[in-house]
């Protein structure tokens, strides 16, 4: 039979393998050879959901691991036809498989998945055979593939869910809302899951006991849900709690212990399930966006939404709809911070500690549905507060602006508060850091005389000047195994190659830093200048000539408002507010479309609303303006699309995003819905580097990693422009001699560019960032 289950009796296979078959190791597999009488043996480390090809042929893919090869130890197995259906019924992760009579072909995914450069193709029509040594927990004897093998719990892939069923499943957390008090008395949590099938499931979970909800701390965590009910809503599957619902949560970081987080004292967790968790971790690491490091108070800036891991040291009621939380994380906010006035008797917390930490704590104001949970928090507990909003403001009697910290009402974008256990790795790390903070140092400036302060600052400046000559002002983020190479050697070597260097920045271009910001299309690899404001104004004026079409007002998915301006021109302005579940959202969560507005009026709207899209009316629908104008404005950022690579779709495609359980209005999602290939803001600079052995020109092509500043925000933010200028002044101090310049450690890669018949070698900086104490 093409697919057969085997067992081991006294160290021998029963039934035995055909005598003509000879084993081949992974390292000896090469394309172009005949493997009719050969077999490959490995352990199943990953299997994909069974599917059908375009012609209706069944298809099943597994990954086998062969420990005989040191560097690359796994290979993809592609199974076709009836054999694919048979294998999908019986093969489980951890089984040992023998693949005989296969064809070897070049793998198109080898570079991405890191597996063997070829894959094995098998089918019944080609005379292939597969023998399976199944694990004892999944088989009882030598059986044919027609027998279905079921573990104690069956887990359903997310792409196989059906309306009205109650299932068990595993998933990776792509988004979540921390538990909050629902309109009733229960706590509610919302979590969106994905798995290797790339299907998505949003679950709404209710429970009167807060501890019974999944203990999710971050995106990328892995959950196991037992007995969750599946229902279909608006064409999408959703999960809701049912009787007997139970959950386990695991840290999604590869390499960390597989320890379930749960409040239940009785649960089962089999050995094979640990492999499931590991497989999900590995898949997530390659297929989901990697979150950056958690924000610190020392790294916040105005107009930022961020998550904060911190310790609660004080709390107080402010009014019926807001509550004060005083927190710290051991670092100091670089801006003056908002101090919320409360009566001393209303402030809970150890008074002496609050006084000692007065320069390190910040006041966070929690609103509306977060108040009840904030009241219940215990002083000293460790928190992760999600989607804190920083605002820059100033009081009427103050000349200097300050930064305010707000946890707005609602749960959009995962707003909420989570309490972390002391066993959590992030808490252990934070506690160790907090214990190392010398509180006296943070307060000493208040008590020093001006003479002492000047003397201290001068001493520090001298020390830093000496330190600058020895240490690098940049940080390497990868490839730590590479050793330094002299520039002379690099200049005399062939491309392409990668190098680690230690050099000084002699000069850089452009000197006017704002000129370094360009727009890049990742699809056609084109670069273009960022359009100036006059271009946008002109396009808006031309479009304002076309009146708004009343027949396009107030549809099922947006609500329209029109008014006449009070100036002499008495222009007509129409705004279309996109709805969600037939309701308008909070302004900070709202996407709107505007007709007839000026750029000044549009910028005013961006201060209050989440996203603004300039549109114009046609006979049948609203449409975007010319792509010379931004297709979206968010905050102070204009988002542009590539004219060459975009194929515009109807504006009504946005209604599908509005129908999602949690419309995020991310620029990339909006662009995809509208058929736009988005342009990305990048820094393009040329650095002349020297190290005593020679010099070379290296190009910087960076979105935000090198300067730790988003290129998309630099043109509209004076503070970031000043920060970037200060950074460049540190990397290449004006007026300094070459010997006095600081050292830069960085990675550069060489590559060839053909210009006509001439080939030239260029160099680009990568995987390098400016040190935090510089920026």
XYZ file of C-alpha atoms in Angstrom:
775
model
C 0.000 0.000 0.000
C 1.271 3.531 -0.787
C 0.742 4.646 2.855
C 1.297 2.148 5.650
C 1.654 2.295 9.424
C 4.480 0.265 10.960
C 5.552 -0.696 14.436
C 8.839 -1.681 16.055
C 9.005 -5.183 17.563
C 12.293 -6.195 19.234
C 14.108 -3.439 17.365
C 12.835 -4.485 13.934
C 10.185 -3.000 11.660
C 6.925 -4.945 11.374
C 6.140 -5.461 8.590
C 9.717 -5.076 7.264
C 10.607 -2.510 4.605
C 11.022 -3.805 1.015
C 14.546 -5.233 0.661
C 15.412 -3.218 -2.494
C 15.159 0.144 -0.666
C 18.366 1.881 0.457
C 18.488 4.749 2.950
C 19.770 8.174 1.903
C 20.810 10.878 4.385
C 19.799 14.491 4.024
C 23.322 15.712 3.325
C 23.626 13.326 0.349
C 20.458 14.479 -1.423
C 21.315 16.238 -4.692
C 19.105 17.284 -7.610
C 19.408 15.317 -10.836
C 19.907 11.858 -9.281
C 17.506 8.888 -9.429
C 15.852 8.077 -6.085
C 13.438 5.370 -7.291
C 14.978 2.735 -4.991
C 16.024 5.090 -2.203
C 14.263 6.208 0.926
C 14.638 9.144 3.297
C 13.783 8.845 6.999
C 13.051 11.692 9.405
C 10.894 12.898 12.273
C 7.827 15.073 11.572
C 8.492 18.485 13.162
C 5.810 20.452 11.315
C 2.700 19.711 9.276
C 0.500 22.124 7.363
C -3.283 21.932 6.911
C -4.384 19.762 4.026
C -5.574 21.807 1.051
C -6.402 21.566 -2.649
C -4.446 22.932 -5.579
C -6.017 24.988 -8.338
C -6.843 21.869 -10.368
C -8.546 20.186 -7.406
C -5.642 17.879 -6.490
C -5.293 17.168 -2.755
C -2.080 18.547 -1.276
C -0.384 17.980 2.089
C 2.967 19.351 3.259
C 5.118 18.165 6.146
C 8.650 18.935 7.349
C 10.991 16.075 8.289
C 14.090 16.473 10.429
C 17.223 14.351 9.975
C 19.755 14.722 12.787
C 22.610 13.340 10.691
C 23.200 16.743 9.103
C 24.818 19.387 11.312
C 23.985 22.658 9.553
C 20.684 22.121 7.753
C 18.663 19.334 9.340
C 15.161 19.578 7.849
C 13.477 19.287 4.455
C 10.005 19.933 3.006
C 7.944 16.944 1.812
C 5.202 17.721 -0.740
C 2.517 15.010 -0.986
C -0.070 14.950 -3.794
C -3.354 13.211 -4.620
C -4.911 10.368 -2.618
C -1.661 9.901 -0.744
C -2.011 13.460 0.603
C -5.487 12.671 1.940
C -4.320 9.402 3.522
C -1.279 10.980 5.174
C -3.225 13.939 6.565
C -5.423 11.494 8.491
C -2.636 9.715 10.344
C 0.564 11.750 10.432
C 1.204 13.612 13.690
C 4.114 15.740 14.815
C 6.770 13.517 16.388
C 6.051 10.528 14.116
C 8.960 8.947 12.242
C 8.300 8.837 8.485
C 10.013 6.956 5.687
C 9.556 8.446 2.192
C 10.425 6.073 -0.681
C 10.457 6.483 -4.448
C 10.479 10.248 -4.340
C 11.407 12.945 -6.809
C 13.845 15.678 -5.746
C 13.220 19.250 -6.924
C 14.629 22.673 -6.064
C 12.816 24.332 -3.152
C 11.631 27.913 -3.910
C 11.316 28.655 -0.175
C 14.731 27.452 1.027
C 16.061 30.957 1.643
C 13.013 31.963 3.694
C 12.508 28.808 5.778
C 16.188 27.851 6.216
C 15.590 24.247 5.159
C 17.268 22.036 2.524
C 17.710 23.617 -0.890
C 15.544 20.857 -2.422
C 12.208 19.314 -1.476
C 10.790 15.814 -1.904
C 7.722 15.282 -4.124
C 5.665 12.088 -3.690
C 2.433 10.724 -5.115
C 0.768 7.378 -5.696
C 0.876 7.937 -9.459
C 4.686 8.272 -9.337
C 5.009 4.974 -7.469
C 6.004 6.574 -4.184
C 5.394 5.037 -0.770
C 5.296 6.400 2.777
C 5.818 4.298 5.888
C 4.977 5.758 9.307
C 6.282 4.733 12.710
C 3.546 6.446 14.682
C 3.951 7.403 18.341
C 2.458 4.885 20.825
C -0.098 7.455 21.967
C -1.602 7.707 18.517
C -1.569 4.096 17.181
C -2.273 0.627 18.501
C -0.939 -1.682 15.786
C 0.151 -1.915 12.181
C -2.795 -0.380 10.374
C -3.523 1.036 6.958
C -4.030 4.749 6.459
C -7.775 4.339 6.233
C -7.921 4.139 10.028
C -8.343 7.553 11.662
C -6.082 8.159 14.653
C -7.422 10.567 17.287
C -5.549 11.982 20.307
C -7.281 12.538 23.637
C -8.215 16.054 22.577
C -8.706 16.960 18.938
C -7.629 20.478 17.987
C -9.179 22.249 15.027
C -7.077 24.509 12.745
C -8.521 28.004 12.441
C -9.257 27.557 8.744
C -11.472 24.499 9.461
C -13.890 26.134 11.894
C -17.625 25.761 11.218
C -20.612 27.758 12.423
C -22.409 26.322 15.458
C -19.643 23.950 16.571
C -17.847 23.758 19.913
C -14.149 23.043 19.408
C -10.712 22.934 21.009
C -8.023 25.023 19.368
C -4.553 26.528 19.602
C -3.722 30.025 18.376
C -1.197 32.854 18.474
C -2.393 36.165 19.898
C -2.321 38.802 17.150
C -4.347 41.349 19.138
C -6.061 41.453 22.513
C -7.957 43.710 24.874
C -7.129 43.265 28.563
C -10.160 42.238 30.666
C -12.586 45.060 31.384
C -15.987 45.335 33.029
C -18.720 44.789 30.451
C -22.113 46.463 30.452
C -23.318 43.685 32.740
C -21.484 42.333 35.757
C -19.057 40.063 33.904
C -15.518 40.807 32.869
C -14.899 40.732 29.133
C -11.763 40.146 27.088
C -11.316 40.181 23.316
C -8.521 38.286 21.582
C -7.721 37.776 17.893
C -5.878 34.548 17.042
C -3.945 33.279 14.024
C -2.190 29.990 13.273
C -0.125 28.348 10.512
C -3.179 28.302 8.224
C -3.090 32.133 8.212
C -6.770 32.138 9.172
C -7.941 34.635 11.798
C -10.426 34.180 14.639
C -11.666 36.925 16.976
C -12.957 35.624 20.309
C -15.115 37.523 22.804
C -14.764 35.960 26.245
C -16.950 36.619 29.298
C -16.616 35.466 32.890
C -17.732 36.777 36.246
C -14.349 35.773 37.688
C -11.477 37.875 36.353
C -8.953 35.091 37.020
C -10.867 32.680 34.777
C -10.123 34.684 31.641
C -6.926 33.938 29.664
C -3.811 35.467 31.236
C -2.520 37.194 28.118
C 0.282 39.706 28.603
C 1.481 40.537 25.107
C 0.953 39.993 21.402
C 2.647 36.752 20.391
C 1.461 34.791 23.444
C 0.002 31.373 22.602
C -3.363 30.206 23.930
C -5.146 26.885 24.118
C -8.929 27.128 24.286
C -11.096 24.140 25.204
C -14.815 24.118 24.446
C -15.119 27.457 22.679
C -18.246 28.008 20.595
C -17.890 29.092 16.984
C -20.443 31.265 15.252
C -20.487 33.047 11.906
C -21.134 36.802 11.831
C -20.944 38.999 8.732
C -19.171 36.221 6.844
C -16.464 35.771 9.493
C -16.032 33.139 12.181
C -16.049 34.346 15.786
C -15.475 32.543 19.065
C -17.479 32.985 22.270
C -17.306 31.303 25.653
C -19.556 28.310 26.220
C -20.251 26.030 29.181
C -17.016 24.406 30.354
C -14.749 26.875 28.564
C -11.134 26.644 29.779
C -7.881 28.182 28.656
C -4.125 27.910 28.991
C -1.691 30.644 27.977
C 2.001 30.274 27.089
C 4.789 32.733 26.487
C 5.284 32.916 22.722
C 9.033 33.559 22.874
C 11.142 30.849 21.245
C 13.389 29.138 23.785
C 11.464 30.041 26.939
C 10.065 27.225 29.137
C 6.665 25.883 28.061
C 4.795 26.620 31.281
C 1.003 27.110 31.156
C -0.527 30.208 32.753
C -3.921 29.386 34.258
C -5.939 29.813 37.440
C -7.304 26.268 37.134
C -5.825 23.660 39.463
C -6.880 20.742 37.252
C -5.951 20.567 33.589
C -4.290 18.153 31.146
C -1.274 19.039 29.037
C 0.261 16.223 26.993
C 3.867 15.955 25.803
C 2.818 16.254 22.172
C 1.096 19.528 22.990
C 4.417 21.004 24.081
C 5.596 20.388 20.525
C 2.507 22.179 19.245
C 3.411 25.234 21.310
C 7.006 25.146 20.052
C 5.836 24.896 16.433
C 3.518 27.872 16.879
C 6.375 29.842 18.428
C 8.652 29.098 15.487
C 5.966 29.943 12.940
C 5.103 33.200 14.715
C 8.748 34.251 14.837
C 8.925 34.037 11.038
C 5.437 35.162 10.042
C 4.227 37.749 12.550
C 5.639 41.246 13.015
C 8.197 41.286 15.805
C 7.333 43.736 18.520
C 10.039 46.181 19.466
C 11.351 46.496 22.987
C 8.873 47.734 25.590
C 8.742 51.510 25.976
C 10.452 53.157 28.927
C 9.494 56.470 30.481
C 12.898 57.739 29.417
C 11.955 57.134 25.776
C 8.496 58.681 25.584
C 7.701 61.713 23.481
C 4.559 63.789 22.866
C 1.786 62.412 20.649
C 2.758 58.792 21.274
C 0.689 55.693 22.054
C 2.706 53.084 23.933
C 2.576 50.177 26.399
C 4.338 50.576 29.749
C 5.539 47.973 32.242
C 5.765 49.682 35.624
C 5.147 49.507 39.381
C 2.207 51.231 41.052
C 3.298 53.408 44.005
C 0.257 55.660 44.455
C -3.372 56.084 43.423
C -6.254 58.481 44.050
C -9.786 59.233 42.932
C -9.962 62.406 40.848
C -13.648 62.524 39.937
C -16.408 60.122 38.969
C -15.013 59.435 35.505
C -11.250 59.419 36.080
C -8.708 57.900 38.435
C -5.045 58.727 39.109
C -2.264 56.124 38.980
C 1.266 57.104 40.064
C 3.812 54.718 38.544
C 7.535 54.395 37.891
C 9.861 52.142 35.923
C 13.205 53.401 37.247
C 13.857 55.770 34.322
C 13.153 59.490 34.061
C 10.851 61.096 31.495
C 12.879 63.591 29.401
C 10.063 66.170 29.526
C 8.394 68.078 32.355
C 5.405 65.926 33.353
C 1.860 66.723 34.383
C 1.169 66.628 38.114
C -2.496 66.048 38.865
C -3.614 68.027 41.947
C -5.223 65.789 44.579
C -5.708 66.160 48.310
C -2.954 64.472 50.346
C -5.550 62.528 52.326
C -6.979 61.082 49.088
C -3.629 59.778 47.829
C -2.986 56.127 48.712
C 0.624 54.977 48.951
C 3.612 55.202 51.256
C 4.221 58.944 51.671
C 7.978 58.683 52.260
C 8.448 56.542 49.150
C 6.320 58.876 47.043
C 8.483 61.769 48.176
C 11.737 59.951 47.364
C 10.399 58.977 43.929
C 8.898 62.375 43.123
C 11.278 62.977 40.187
C 10.841 59.475 38.746
C 7.072 58.914 38.952
C 4.525 60.005 36.362
C 0.793 60.589 36.800
C -1.444 58.557 34.493
C -5.126 59.467 34.347
C -7.413 56.498 33.628
C -10.908 57.276 32.335
C -14.386 55.769 32.172
C -14.429 51.955 31.954
C -10.871 51.690 33.351
C -11.755 53.424 36.636
C -13.241 50.387 38.391
C -10.210 48.210 37.660
C -7.821 51.039 38.580
C -9.512 51.377 41.988
C -8.958 47.674 42.710
C -5.214 47.732 42.029
C -2.910 47.112 44.985
C -0.101 49.529 45.778
C 3.215 47.880 44.892
C 1.743 45.674 42.160
C 3.406 45.453 38.769
C 1.332 46.583 35.820
C 1.359 46.579 32.061
C -0.738 49.518 30.898
C -1.669 49.311 27.222
C -2.033 52.191 24.745
C -1.164 55.118 27.011
C -1.459 58.417 25.132
C 1.064 61.219 25.689
C -0.138 64.764 25.027
C 1.859 67.982 25.049
C 0.069 70.812 26.792
C 0.643 73.845 28.986
C -1.426 75.461 31.712
C -2.662 79.011 31.333
C -0.165 80.326 33.887
C 2.784 78.305 32.557
C 5.264 79.258 29.862
C 6.795 75.773 29.609
C 4.768 72.932 28.133
C 4.508 69.554 29.832
C 3.628 66.001 28.854
C 0.365 64.433 30.033
C -0.296 60.686 30.254
C -3.847 59.493 29.476
C -5.498 56.076 29.377
C -8.593 57.015 27.393
C -11.958 55.354 27.836
C -12.991 52.471 25.632
C -10.996 49.419 24.603
C -9.975 50.255 21.038
C -6.384 49.337 20.156
C -6.174 47.156 23.248
C -6.444 49.951 25.816
C -6.470 48.590 29.326
C -4.563 47.576 32.427
C -3.038 44.193 33.138
C -1.577 43.001 36.442
C 1.608 40.970 35.990
C 2.560 38.232 38.479
C 5.905 38.517 40.227
C 7.001 35.326 38.458
C 6.700 37.050 35.057
C 10.150 37.474 33.417
C 9.513 41.165 32.704
C 8.643 41.751 36.364
C 11.774 39.965 37.557
C 13.856 42.104 35.219
C 12.078 45.303 36.313
C 12.433 44.495 40.029
C 16.157 43.907 39.609
C 16.506 47.219 37.799
C 14.422 49.151 40.340
C 16.536 47.769 43.177
C 19.643 49.092 41.421
C 18.319 52.653 41.078
C 20.026 54.989 43.518
C 17.240 57.302 44.584
C 19.594 59.789 46.169
C 21.185 60.482 42.783
C 17.838 61.275 41.214
C 17.164 63.925 43.831
C 20.648 65.406 44.305
C 20.296 68.220 41.771
C 17.616 69.851 43.937
C 19.997 70.309 46.856
C 23.214 71.276 45.007
C 24.410 74.847 44.820
C 24.894 76.425 41.405
C 28.672 76.442 41.940
C 28.701 72.738 42.773
C 26.421 72.020 39.827
C 28.653 73.884 37.367
C 31.723 72.070 38.682
C 30.006 68.696 38.443
C 28.754 69.340 34.912
C 32.236 70.384 33.775
C 33.743 67.215 35.256
C 31.119 65.071 33.561
C 31.753 66.841 30.277
C 35.493 66.112 30.536
C 34.856 62.461 31.340
C 32.373 62.125 28.480
C 34.820 63.803 26.088
C 37.486 61.217 26.974
C 34.960 58.385 26.833
C 33.806 59.507 23.392
C 37.290 58.882 21.986
C 37.306 55.249 23.141
C 33.769 53.921 22.953
C 31.587 53.716 19.890
C 28.593 56.025 19.572
C 26.718 53.345 17.656
C 25.351 49.935 18.624
C 25.396 46.730 16.582
C 22.052 44.916 16.578
C 23.083 41.600 15.015
C 25.946 39.500 13.591
C 28.069 39.747 16.737
C 30.264 36.914 15.441
C 31.800 39.134 12.738
C 35.212 40.634 13.511
C 36.381 44.101 12.446
C 37.770 44.555 8.947
C 39.945 47.467 7.846
C 38.542 49.765 5.161
C 41.600 49.169 2.992
C 40.850 45.439 2.936
C 37.196 46.080 2.109
C 38.108 48.372 -0.792
C 40.300 45.607 -2.269
C 37.698 42.822 -1.867
C 35.043 41.628 -4.288
C 31.340 42.248 -3.768
C 28.904 41.217 -2.443
C 30.090 40.711 1.145
C 29.258 41.826 4.676
C 31.702 43.454 7.080
C 31.985 44.819 10.572
C 34.009 48.038 10.767
C 35.251 50.582 13.293
C 35.657 53.993 11.687
C 35.057 57.721 12.014
C 32.492 59.789 10.147
C 34.535 62.398 8.295
C 31.686 64.012 6.321
C 28.081 63.337 5.429
C 25.550 64.489 2.837
C 23.104 66.147 2.706
C 24.134 68.763 5.252
C 20.537 70.022 5.356
C 19.132 66.985 7.097
C 15.513 67.452 5.994
C 16.726 66.834 2.429
C 17.671 63.283 3.417
C 14.010 62.229 3.708
C 12.671 60.544 0.557
C 9.720 58.344 -0.418
C 10.511 54.739 -1.373
C 8.405 52.104 -3.137
C 9.441 48.629 -2.007
C 7.760 47.057 -5.044
C 9.451 48.923 -7.929
C 12.340 50.170 -5.741
C 11.851 53.754 -6.915
C 12.754 56.853 -4.899
C 11.095 60.242 -5.104
C 11.068 63.554 -3.314
C 8.406 64.255 -0.702
C 5.846 66.641 -2.314
C 5.666 70.079 -0.747
C 2.521 71.560 0.738
C 1.848 73.771 -2.299
C 1.230 70.711 -4.475
C -1.396 69.431 -2.033
C -3.091 72.856 -1.842
C -3.301 73.084 -5.630
C -4.871 69.617 -5.975
C -7.428 70.428 -3.281
C -8.351 73.692 -5.034
C -8.848 71.904 -8.351
C -11.017 69.207 -6.757
C -13.125 71.752 -4.847
C -14.535 72.936 -8.192
C -16.516 69.672 -8.431
C -19.544 69.890 -6.089
C -20.357 67.059 -3.698
C -22.940 64.606 -5.039
C -25.909 64.484 -2.568
C -26.828 60.999 -3.780
C -23.597 59.711 -2.237
C -24.369 61.091 1.242
C -25.120 58.917 4.308
C -24.835 55.356 3.032
C -25.003 52.153 5.085
C -21.375 52.472 6.146
C -20.804 56.207 6.573
C -22.766 59.233 7.744
C -22.418 62.557 5.916
C -22.549 66.163 7.092
C -22.383 69.257 4.838
C -21.973 72.921 5.745
C -21.115 76.247 4.103
C -18.056 78.234 5.147
C -18.521 81.763 6.512
C -15.889 83.364 4.272
C -16.645 85.293 1.098
C -16.366 82.237 -1.127
C -18.961 80.324 0.950
C -17.458 76.989 0.040
C -19.344 73.737 0.557
C -17.529 71.194 2.733
C -18.771 67.636 3.143
C -17.462 65.179 5.711
C -18.333 61.473 5.617
C -17.876 59.752 9.018
C -17.271 56.000 8.658
C -19.459 53.945 11.037
C -18.863 50.683 12.885
C -21.827 48.445 13.774
C -24.137 51.274 12.631
C -22.584 53.617 15.204
C -20.078 56.441 15.081
C -16.826 55.836 16.974
C -14.952 58.052 19.395
C -13.142 60.833 17.474
C -9.722 59.338 18.226
C -10.911 56.063 16.626
C -12.742 57.595 13.653
C -11.895 57.489 9.954
C -13.501 60.280 7.953
C -13.496 61.357 4.306
C -13.613 65.033 3.356
C -14.699 66.877 0.184
C -14.026 70.541 -0.519
C -11.716 71.289 2.409
C -8.452 73.219 2.354
C -5.212 71.767 3.702
C -5.525 74.032 6.763
C -9.010 72.658 7.494
C -7.839 69.090 6.958
C -4.929 69.504 9.389
C -7.369 70.792 12.018
C -9.397 67.600 11.611
C -6.312 65.393 12.022
C -5.738 66.872 15.489
C -9.051 65.415 16.660
C -9.810 62.418 14.444
C -7.829 59.222 13.849
C -7.599 59.318 10.035
C -8.633 61.728 7.284
C -8.939 60.774 3.599
C -9.418 63.557 1.011
C -11.961 62.477 -1.642
C -14.132 63.888 -4.415
C -17.511 62.949 -5.836
C -18.140 61.218 -9.132
C -21.461 60.201 -10.615
C -21.532 56.799 -8.925
C -19.102 56.859 -6.007
C -16.560 58.776 -3.981
C -12.983 58.456 -5.222
C -9.468 59.345 -4.125
C -7.673 62.401 -5.439
C -4.668 62.201 -7.721
C -1.893 60.129 -6.092
C 0.306 63.221 -6.174
C -1.715 64.096 -3.078
C -1.650 61.996 0.103
C -4.270 59.250 0.174
C -4.393 59.442 3.975
C -3.478 61.883 6.740
C -2.910 60.632 10.284
C -1.608 62.891 13.023
C 0.963 65.046 11.256
C 1.960 62.394 8.718
C 0.919 62.355 5.053
C 0.782 58.921 3.442
C 1.445 58.669 -0.296
C 1.002 55.890 -2.848
C 3.153 54.825 -5.791
C 1.566 55.920 -9.087
C 3.342 53.189 -11.022
C 2.503 50.224 -8.786
C -0.975 51.169 -7.475
C -4.199 49.901 -9.026
C -6.921 51.918 -7.352
C -10.006 50.109 -6.048
C -13.439 51.611 -5.179
C -13.633 53.622 -1.966
C -16.472 51.355 -0.789
C -13.837 48.697 -0.093
C -13.253 50.544 3.167
C -16.632 49.250 4.352
C -15.094 45.770 4.799
C -12.549 47.226 7.235
C -15.313 49.055 9.091
C -17.172 45.764 9.472
C -14.274 44.107 11.287
C -14.714 43.516 15.034
C -11.906 45.970 15.727
C -11.247 48.403 12.866
C -7.700 49.624 13.433
C -7.459 51.968 10.442
C -3.794 51.176 10.005
C -2.339 52.943 6.927
C -1.137 49.627 5.429
C -4.613 48.070 5.742
C -6.278 51.154 4.234
C -3.779 51.134 1.376
C -4.405 47.441 0.672
C -8.181 47.936 0.674
C -7.857 50.803 -1.824
C -5.381 49.036 -4.113
C -2.525 51.377 -3.219
C 1.125 50.408 -3.038
C 2.221 52.677 -0.171
C 5.391 54.739 -0.300
C 7.569 54.621 2.799
C 9.510 57.530 4.244
C 13.232 56.752 4.362
C 16.477 58.494 5.268
C 18.978 58.469 2.369
C 22.437 59.743 3.346
C 26.029 59.312 2.190
C 28.674 58.847 4.914
C 32.388 59.200 4.217
C 34.087 56.836 6.686
C 37.798 56.716 7.580
C 39.811 54.416 9.845
C 43.490 55.230 9.239
C 43.910 52.604 6.507
C 41.675 54.266 3.967
C 38.279 55.825 3.302
C 35.055 54.753 1.613
C 31.593 56.139 0.988
C 28.744 54.157 2.581
C 25.073 54.873 2.044
C 22.494 54.904 4.816
C 19.074 53.628 3.743
C 16.962 53.604 6.887
C 13.324 53.920 7.963
C 13.773 54.479 11.707
C 16.310 52.029 13.177
C 19.571 53.946 12.767
C 18.489 57.263 14.301
C 15.672 55.698 16.374
C 13.512 58.399 14.781
C 10.674 57.576 12.341
C 11.465 59.075 8.943
C 7.716 59.594 8.482
C 7.588 62.131 11.358
C 10.783 64.117 10.912
C 9.401 66.698 8.444
C 6.489 67.688 10.693
C 8.161 67.604 14.102
C 10.600 70.359 15.097
C 11.706 68.450 18.182
C 12.702 65.395 16.133
C 14.544 67.612 13.644
C 16.552 69.121 16.496
C 17.181 65.649 17.909
C 18.478 64.409 14.560
C 20.727 67.462 14.199
C 22.135 66.894 17.685
C 22.764 63.249 16.802
C 24.701 64.157 13.663
C 26.644 66.779 15.627
C 27.697 63.980 17.975
C 28.595 61.515 15.204
C 30.511 64.182 13.257
C 31.159 67.194 15.528
C 31.583 70.362 13.422
C 34.986 72.015 13.659
C 36.703 68.980 15.251
C 39.987 67.541 14.016
C 39.910 64.010 12.652
C 41.688 62.605 15.724
C 38.991 64.073 17.974
C 36.059 62.461 16.150
C 34.199 59.652 17.944
C 34.389 56.053 16.745
C 31.475 54.402 14.970
C 31.052 50.645 14.941
C 28.751 49.487 12.177
C 28.026 46.794 9.633
C 28.356 47.557 5.955
C 27.615 45.368 2.961
C 29.090 45.695 -0.514
C 27.047 45.207 -3.680
C 27.474 45.649 -7.429
C 25.607 48.133 -9.614
C 25.843 47.915 -13.404
C 25.679 51.259 -15.209
C 25.762 50.550 -18.912
C 28.835 48.368 -19.460
C 30.530 49.529 -16.282
C 30.169 47.739 -12.953
C 30.699 49.659 -9.726
C 30.848 48.556 -6.093
C 28.715 50.399 -3.540
C 28.490 50.068 0.249
C 25.460 50.308 2.554
C 25.199 50.534 6.354
C 22.853 47.997 7.978
C 21.892 46.490 11.360
C 23.357 49.457 13.229
C 21.708 52.014 15.493
C 22.836 55.149 17.306
C 23.500 54.534 21.008
C 20.728 55.606 23.381
C 22.976 57.957 25.346
C 23.661 59.846 22.106
C 20.054 60.356 21.028
